[in-house]
mmCIF file of C-alpha atoms in Angstrom:
data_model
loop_
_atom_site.group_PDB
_atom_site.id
_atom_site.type_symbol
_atom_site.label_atom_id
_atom_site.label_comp_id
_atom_site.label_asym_id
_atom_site.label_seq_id
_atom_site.Cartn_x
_atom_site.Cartn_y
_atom_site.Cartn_z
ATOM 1 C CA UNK O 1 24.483 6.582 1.585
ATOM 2 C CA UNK O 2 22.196 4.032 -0.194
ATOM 3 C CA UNK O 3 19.554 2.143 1.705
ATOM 4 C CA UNK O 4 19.510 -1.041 1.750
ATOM 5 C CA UNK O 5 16.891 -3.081 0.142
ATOM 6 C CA UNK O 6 15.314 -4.160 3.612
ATOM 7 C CA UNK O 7 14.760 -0.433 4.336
ATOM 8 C CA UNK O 8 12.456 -0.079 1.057
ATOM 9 C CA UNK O 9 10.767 -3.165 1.572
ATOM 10 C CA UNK O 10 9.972 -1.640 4.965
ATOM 11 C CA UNK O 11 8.601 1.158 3.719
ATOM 12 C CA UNK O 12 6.121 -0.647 1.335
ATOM 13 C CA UNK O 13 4.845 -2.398 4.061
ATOM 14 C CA UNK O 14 4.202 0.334 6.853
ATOM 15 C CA UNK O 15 2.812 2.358 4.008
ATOM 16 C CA UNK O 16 0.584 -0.725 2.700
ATOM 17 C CA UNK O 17 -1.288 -0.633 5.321
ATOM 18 C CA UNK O 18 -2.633 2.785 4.769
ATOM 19 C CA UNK O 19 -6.127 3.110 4.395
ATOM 20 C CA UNK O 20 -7.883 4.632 1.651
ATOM 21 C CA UNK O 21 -7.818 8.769 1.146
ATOM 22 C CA UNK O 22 -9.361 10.916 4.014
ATOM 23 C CA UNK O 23 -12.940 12.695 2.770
ATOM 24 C CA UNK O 24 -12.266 16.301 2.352
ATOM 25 C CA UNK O 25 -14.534 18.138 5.102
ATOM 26 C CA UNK O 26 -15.667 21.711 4.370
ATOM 27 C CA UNK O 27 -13.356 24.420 5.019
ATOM 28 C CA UNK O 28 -15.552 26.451 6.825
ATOM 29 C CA UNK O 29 -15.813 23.558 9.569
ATOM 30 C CA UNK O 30 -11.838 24.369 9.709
ATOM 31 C CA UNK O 31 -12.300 26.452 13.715
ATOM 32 C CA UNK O 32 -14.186 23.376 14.965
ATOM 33 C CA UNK O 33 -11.314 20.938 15.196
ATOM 34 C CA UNK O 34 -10.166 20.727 18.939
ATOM 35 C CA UNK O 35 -6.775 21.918 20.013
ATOM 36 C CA UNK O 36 -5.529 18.715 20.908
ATOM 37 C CA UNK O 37 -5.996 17.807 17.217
ATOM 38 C CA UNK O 38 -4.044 20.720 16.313
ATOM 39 C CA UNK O 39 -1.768 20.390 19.396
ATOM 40 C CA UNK O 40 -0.867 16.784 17.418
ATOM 41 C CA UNK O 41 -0.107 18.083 14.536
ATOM 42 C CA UNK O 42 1.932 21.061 15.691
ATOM 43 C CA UNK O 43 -0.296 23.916 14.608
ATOM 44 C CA UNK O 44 -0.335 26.666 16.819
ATOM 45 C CA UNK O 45 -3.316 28.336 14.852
ATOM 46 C CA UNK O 46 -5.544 28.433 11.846
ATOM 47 C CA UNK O 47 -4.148 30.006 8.302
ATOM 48 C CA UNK O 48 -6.848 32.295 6.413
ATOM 49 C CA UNK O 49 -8.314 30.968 4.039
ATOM 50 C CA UNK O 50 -8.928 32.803 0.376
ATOM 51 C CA UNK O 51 -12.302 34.051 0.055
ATOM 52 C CA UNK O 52 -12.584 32.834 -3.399
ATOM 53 C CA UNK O 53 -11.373 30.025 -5.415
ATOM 54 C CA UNK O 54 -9.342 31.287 -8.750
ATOM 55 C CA UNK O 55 -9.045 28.152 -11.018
ATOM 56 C CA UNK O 56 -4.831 28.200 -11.357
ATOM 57 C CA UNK O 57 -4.101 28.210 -14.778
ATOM 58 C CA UNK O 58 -3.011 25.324 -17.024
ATOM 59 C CA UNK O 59 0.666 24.766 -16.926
ATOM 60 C CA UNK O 60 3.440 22.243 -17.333
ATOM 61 C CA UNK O 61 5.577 20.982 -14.545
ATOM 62 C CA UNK O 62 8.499 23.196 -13.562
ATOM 63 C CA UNK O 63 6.065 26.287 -14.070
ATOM 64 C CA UNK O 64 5.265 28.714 -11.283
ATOM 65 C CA UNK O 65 3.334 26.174 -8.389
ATOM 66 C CA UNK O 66 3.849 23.029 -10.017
ATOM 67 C CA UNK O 67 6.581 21.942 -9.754
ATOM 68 C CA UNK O 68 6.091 18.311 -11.096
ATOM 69 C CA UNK O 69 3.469 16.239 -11.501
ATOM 70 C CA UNK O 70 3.737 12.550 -12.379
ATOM 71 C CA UNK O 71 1.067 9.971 -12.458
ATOM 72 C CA UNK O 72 3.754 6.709 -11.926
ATOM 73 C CA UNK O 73 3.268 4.018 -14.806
ATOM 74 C CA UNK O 74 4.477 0.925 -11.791
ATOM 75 C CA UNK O 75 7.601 0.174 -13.965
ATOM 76 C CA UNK O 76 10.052 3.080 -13.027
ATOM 77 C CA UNK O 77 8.066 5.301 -15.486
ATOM 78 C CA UNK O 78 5.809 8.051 -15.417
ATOM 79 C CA UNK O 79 3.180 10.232 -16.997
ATOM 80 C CA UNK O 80 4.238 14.349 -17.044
ATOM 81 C CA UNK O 81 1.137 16.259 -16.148
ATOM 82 C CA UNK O 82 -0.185 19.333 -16.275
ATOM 83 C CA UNK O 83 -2.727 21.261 -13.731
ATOM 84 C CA UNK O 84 -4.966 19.803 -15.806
ATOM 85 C CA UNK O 85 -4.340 16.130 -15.748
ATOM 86 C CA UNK O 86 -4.170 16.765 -11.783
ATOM 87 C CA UNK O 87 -7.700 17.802 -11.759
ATOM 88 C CA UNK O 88 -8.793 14.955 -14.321
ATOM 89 C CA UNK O 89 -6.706 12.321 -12.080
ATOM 90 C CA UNK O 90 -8.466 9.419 -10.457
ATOM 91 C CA UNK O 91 -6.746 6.146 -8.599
ATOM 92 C CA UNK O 92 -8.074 4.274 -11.215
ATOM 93 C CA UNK O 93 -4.849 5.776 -13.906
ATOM 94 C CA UNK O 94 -2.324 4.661 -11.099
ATOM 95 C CA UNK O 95 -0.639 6.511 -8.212
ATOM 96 C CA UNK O 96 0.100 10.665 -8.435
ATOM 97 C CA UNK O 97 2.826 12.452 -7.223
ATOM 98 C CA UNK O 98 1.997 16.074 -7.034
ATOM 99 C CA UNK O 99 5.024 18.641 -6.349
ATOM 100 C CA UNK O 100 4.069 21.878 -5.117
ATOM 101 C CA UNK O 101 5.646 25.441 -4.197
ATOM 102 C CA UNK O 102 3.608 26.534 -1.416
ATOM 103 C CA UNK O 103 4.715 29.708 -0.949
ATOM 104 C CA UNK O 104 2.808 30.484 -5.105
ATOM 105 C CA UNK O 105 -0.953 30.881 -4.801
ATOM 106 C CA UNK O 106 -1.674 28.188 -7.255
ATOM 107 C CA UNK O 107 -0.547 26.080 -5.260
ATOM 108 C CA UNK O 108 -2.083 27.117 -1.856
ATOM 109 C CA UNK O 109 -5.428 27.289 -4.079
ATOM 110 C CA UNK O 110 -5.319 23.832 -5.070
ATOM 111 C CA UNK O 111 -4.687 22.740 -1.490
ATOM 112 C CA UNK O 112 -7.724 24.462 0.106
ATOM 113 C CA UNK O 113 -10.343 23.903 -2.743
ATOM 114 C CA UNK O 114 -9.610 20.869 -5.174
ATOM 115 C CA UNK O 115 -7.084 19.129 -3.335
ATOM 116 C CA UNK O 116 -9.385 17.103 -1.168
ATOM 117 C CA UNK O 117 -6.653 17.724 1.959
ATOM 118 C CA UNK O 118 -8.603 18.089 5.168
ATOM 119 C CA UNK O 119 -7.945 21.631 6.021
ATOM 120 C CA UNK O 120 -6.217 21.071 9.616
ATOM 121 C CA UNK O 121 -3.514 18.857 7.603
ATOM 122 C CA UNK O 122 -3.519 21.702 5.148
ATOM 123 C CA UNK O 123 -2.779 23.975 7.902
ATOM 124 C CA UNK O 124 0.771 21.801 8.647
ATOM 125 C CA UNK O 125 1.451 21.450 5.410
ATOM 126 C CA UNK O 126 1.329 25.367 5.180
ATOM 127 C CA UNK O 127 3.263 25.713 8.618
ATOM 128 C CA UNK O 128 5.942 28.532 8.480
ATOM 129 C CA UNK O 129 8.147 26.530 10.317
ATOM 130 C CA UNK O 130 7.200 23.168 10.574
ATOM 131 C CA UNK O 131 9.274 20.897 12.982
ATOM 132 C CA UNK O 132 10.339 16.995 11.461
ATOM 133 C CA UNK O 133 7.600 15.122 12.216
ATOM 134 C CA UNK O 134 5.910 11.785 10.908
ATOM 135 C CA UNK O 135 1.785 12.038 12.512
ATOM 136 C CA UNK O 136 -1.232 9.623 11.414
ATOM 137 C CA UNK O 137 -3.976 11.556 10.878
ATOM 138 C CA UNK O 138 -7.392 10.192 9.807
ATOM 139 C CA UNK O 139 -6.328 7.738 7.463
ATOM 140 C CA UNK O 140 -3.300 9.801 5.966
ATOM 141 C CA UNK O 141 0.303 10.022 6.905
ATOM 142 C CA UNK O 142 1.536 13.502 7.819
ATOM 143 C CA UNK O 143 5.696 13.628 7.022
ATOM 144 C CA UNK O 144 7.701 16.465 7.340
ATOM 145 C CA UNK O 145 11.124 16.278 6.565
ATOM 146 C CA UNK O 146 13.987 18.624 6.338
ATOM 147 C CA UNK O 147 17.601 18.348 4.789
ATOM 148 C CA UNK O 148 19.921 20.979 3.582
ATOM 149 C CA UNK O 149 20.551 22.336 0.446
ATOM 150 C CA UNK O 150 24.195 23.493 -0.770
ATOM 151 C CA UNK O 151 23.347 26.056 -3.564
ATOM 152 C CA UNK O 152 25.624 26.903 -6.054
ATOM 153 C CA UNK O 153 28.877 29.448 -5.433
ATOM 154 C CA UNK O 154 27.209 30.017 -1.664
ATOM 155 C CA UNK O 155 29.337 29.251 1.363
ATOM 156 C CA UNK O 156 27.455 26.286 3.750
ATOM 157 C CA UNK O 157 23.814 24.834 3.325
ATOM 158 C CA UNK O 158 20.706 25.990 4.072
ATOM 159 C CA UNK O 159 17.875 24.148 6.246
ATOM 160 C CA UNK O 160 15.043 23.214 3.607
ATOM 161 C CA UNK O 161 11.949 21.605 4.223
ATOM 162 C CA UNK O 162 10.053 19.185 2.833
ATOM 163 C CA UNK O 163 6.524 18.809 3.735
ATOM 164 C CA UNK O 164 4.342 15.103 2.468
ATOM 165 C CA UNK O 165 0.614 14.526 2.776
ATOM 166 C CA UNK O 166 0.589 10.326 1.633
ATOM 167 C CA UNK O 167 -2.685 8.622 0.469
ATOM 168 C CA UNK O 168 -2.422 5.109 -0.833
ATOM 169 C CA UNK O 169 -2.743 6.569 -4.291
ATOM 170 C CA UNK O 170 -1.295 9.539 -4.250
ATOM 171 C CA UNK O 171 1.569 11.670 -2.480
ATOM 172 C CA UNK O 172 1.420 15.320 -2.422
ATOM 173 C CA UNK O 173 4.505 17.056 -1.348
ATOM 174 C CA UNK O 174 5.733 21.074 -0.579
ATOM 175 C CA UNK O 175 8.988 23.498 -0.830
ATOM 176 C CA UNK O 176 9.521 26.529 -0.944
ATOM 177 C CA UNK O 177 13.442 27.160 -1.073
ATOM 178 C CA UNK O 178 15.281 25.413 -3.666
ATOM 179 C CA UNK O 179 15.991 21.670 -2.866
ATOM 180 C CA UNK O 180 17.346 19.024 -5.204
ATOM 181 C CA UNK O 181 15.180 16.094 -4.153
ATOM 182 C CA UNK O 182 12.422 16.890 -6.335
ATOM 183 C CA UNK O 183 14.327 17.207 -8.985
ATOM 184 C CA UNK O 184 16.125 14.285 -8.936
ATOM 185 C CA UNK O 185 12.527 12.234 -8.383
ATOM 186 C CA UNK O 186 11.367 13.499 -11.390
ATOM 187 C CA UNK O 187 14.541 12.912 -13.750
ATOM 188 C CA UNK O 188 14.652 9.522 -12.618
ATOM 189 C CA UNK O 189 10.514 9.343 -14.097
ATOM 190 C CA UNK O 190 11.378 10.380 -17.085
ATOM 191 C CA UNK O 191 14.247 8.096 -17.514
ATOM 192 C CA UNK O 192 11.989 5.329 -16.513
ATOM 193 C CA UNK O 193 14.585 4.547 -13.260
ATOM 194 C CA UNK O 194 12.094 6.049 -10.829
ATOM 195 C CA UNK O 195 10.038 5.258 -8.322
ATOM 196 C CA UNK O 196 7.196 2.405 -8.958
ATOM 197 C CA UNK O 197 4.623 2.679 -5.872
ATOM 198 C CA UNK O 198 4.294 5.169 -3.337
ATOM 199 C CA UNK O 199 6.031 3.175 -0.729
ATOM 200 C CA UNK O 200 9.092 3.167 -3.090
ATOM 201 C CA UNK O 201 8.422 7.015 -3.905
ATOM 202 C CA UNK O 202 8.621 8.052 -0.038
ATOM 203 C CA UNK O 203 11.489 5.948 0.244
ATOM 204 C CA UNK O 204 13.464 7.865 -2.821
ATOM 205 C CA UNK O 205 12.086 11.225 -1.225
ATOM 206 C CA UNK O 206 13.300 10.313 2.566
ATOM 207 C CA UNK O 207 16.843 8.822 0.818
ATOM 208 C CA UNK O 208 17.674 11.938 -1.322
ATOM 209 C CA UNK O 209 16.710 14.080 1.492
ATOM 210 C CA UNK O 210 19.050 12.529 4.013
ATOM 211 C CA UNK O 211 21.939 11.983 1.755
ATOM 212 C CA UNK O 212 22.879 15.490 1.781
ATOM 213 C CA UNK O 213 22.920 15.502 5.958
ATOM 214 C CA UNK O 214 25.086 12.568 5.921
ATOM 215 C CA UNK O 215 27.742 14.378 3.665
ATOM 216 C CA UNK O 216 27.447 17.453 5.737
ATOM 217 C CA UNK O 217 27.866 15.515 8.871
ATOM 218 C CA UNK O 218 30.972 13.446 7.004
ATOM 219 C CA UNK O 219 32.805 16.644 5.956
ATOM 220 C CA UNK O 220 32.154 17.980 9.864
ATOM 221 C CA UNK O 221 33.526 14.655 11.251
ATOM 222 C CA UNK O 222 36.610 14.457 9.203
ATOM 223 C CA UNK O 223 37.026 18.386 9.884
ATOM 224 C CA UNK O 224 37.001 17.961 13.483
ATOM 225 C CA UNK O 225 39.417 14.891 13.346
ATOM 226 C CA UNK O 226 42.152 17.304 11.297
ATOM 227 C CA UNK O 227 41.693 19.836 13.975
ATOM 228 C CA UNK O 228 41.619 17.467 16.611
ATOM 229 C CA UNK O 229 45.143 15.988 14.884
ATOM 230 C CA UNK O 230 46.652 20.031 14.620
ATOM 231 C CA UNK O 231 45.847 20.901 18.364
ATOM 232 C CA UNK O 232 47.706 17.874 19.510
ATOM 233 C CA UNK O 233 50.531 17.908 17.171
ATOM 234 C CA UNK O 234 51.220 21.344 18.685
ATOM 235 C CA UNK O 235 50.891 20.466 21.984
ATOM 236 C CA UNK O 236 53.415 17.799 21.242
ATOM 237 C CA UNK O 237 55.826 20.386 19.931
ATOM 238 C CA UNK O 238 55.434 22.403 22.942
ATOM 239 C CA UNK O 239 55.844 20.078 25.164
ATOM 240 C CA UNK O 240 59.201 18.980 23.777
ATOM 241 C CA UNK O 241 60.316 22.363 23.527
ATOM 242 C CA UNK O 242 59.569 22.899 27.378
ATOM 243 C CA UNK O 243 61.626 19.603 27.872
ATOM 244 C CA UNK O 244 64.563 20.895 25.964
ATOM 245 C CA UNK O 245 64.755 23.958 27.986
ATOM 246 C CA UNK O 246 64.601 22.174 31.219
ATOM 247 C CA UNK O 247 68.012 20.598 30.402
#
């Protein structure tokens, strides 16, 4: 199911208002944050934190942690980078879109020492099982989403979820098993069909993420109207038959 052009324009202007990127505060201030703050955000306790910082190694997007990263161009476009064009990124080159697999510690090193990510919305973002949830915090928008994802020669879909930390400049989001939504995001940068802001970036991301629901829900409705159609067919035929053998 498409949305319709009202519903992006929406989106560009509840996420237009925005303010600019949260500081980063210092990890080790991470146990001071009440637990109504964390209460809020539905963490139930702090995750350790890696004593030391190993600098994740250069690599290109699809690799091991990365799984894309795009610095968008405004005209559908985008810019492939690397770990290292993340790290040499500023607002100035345009918005980012940073693609992550939490669950590799590349990734989970970048988030607690050169993302910038204050370390209670790190702590979501890193939730084992996060419930769907869209929470202002600071000056940030906290999204977590989840869809389903039908792999390949497996019966059913899984649950998958997607996890989004959104600056006005930048849009860092997590997965762990496989979803399609990324993937599709980033094809449509390189074809130069993508995304142009982050408002229209979280729309694409909350579209393709949905769009496999509806299709689940679809093939459930029209399942349950053939069975609903069967059971009263047959009660049909048995209630003739009873009539025939009361004559």
């Amino acid at each position: 199911m498409a949305l319709a052009g009202n519903t992006t324009a929406g989106a560009s202007h509840m996420l237009s208002h925005i303010p600019c990127a949260i500081a980063a505060d210092s990890i080790a201030m991470e146990m001071a944050y009440p637990s109504g703050a964390r209460h809020r955000l539905g963490i139930a306790a702090p995750r350790a934190v890696p004593q030391s910082a190993p600098m994740p190694t250069s690599t290109v997007p699809g690799s091991p942690g990365l799984l894309a990263g795009f610095c968008l161009r405004g005209d559908g476009g985008g810019e492939a980078l690397d770990w290292d064009g993340i790290e040499r990124w500023t607002p100035a080159d345009g918005s980012l879109w940073v693609h992550l697999d939490y669950a590799v510690p590349e990734a989970e090193s970048f988030l607690a020492f050169r993302s910038g990510i204050d370390p209670l919305v790190r702590d979501a973002l890193l939730d084992p099982d996060p419930r769907p949830r869209a929470t202002v915090h600071g000056q940030g928008l906290l999204l977590i989403l989840r869809g389903v994802h039908a792999a390949p020669g497996k019966h059913g879909a899984e649950l998958v979820s997607l996890r989004c930390w959104i600056e006005p400049d930048r849009v860092i989001t997590l997965r762990h098993r496989p979803s399609n939504v990324g993937t599709q995001i980033a094809a449509q940068l390189n074809r130069g069909t993508g995304p142009r802001s982050v408002a229209q970036l979280i729309a694409h991301i909350v579209q393709r993420t949905l769009e496999p629901i509806i299709d689940q829900i679809d093939a459930l409705s029209d399942r349950s109207a053939d069975l609903e159609d069967l059971v009263l067919e047959e009660a049909g035929e048995r209630k003739t038959e009873a009539e025939l053998r009361a004559r």
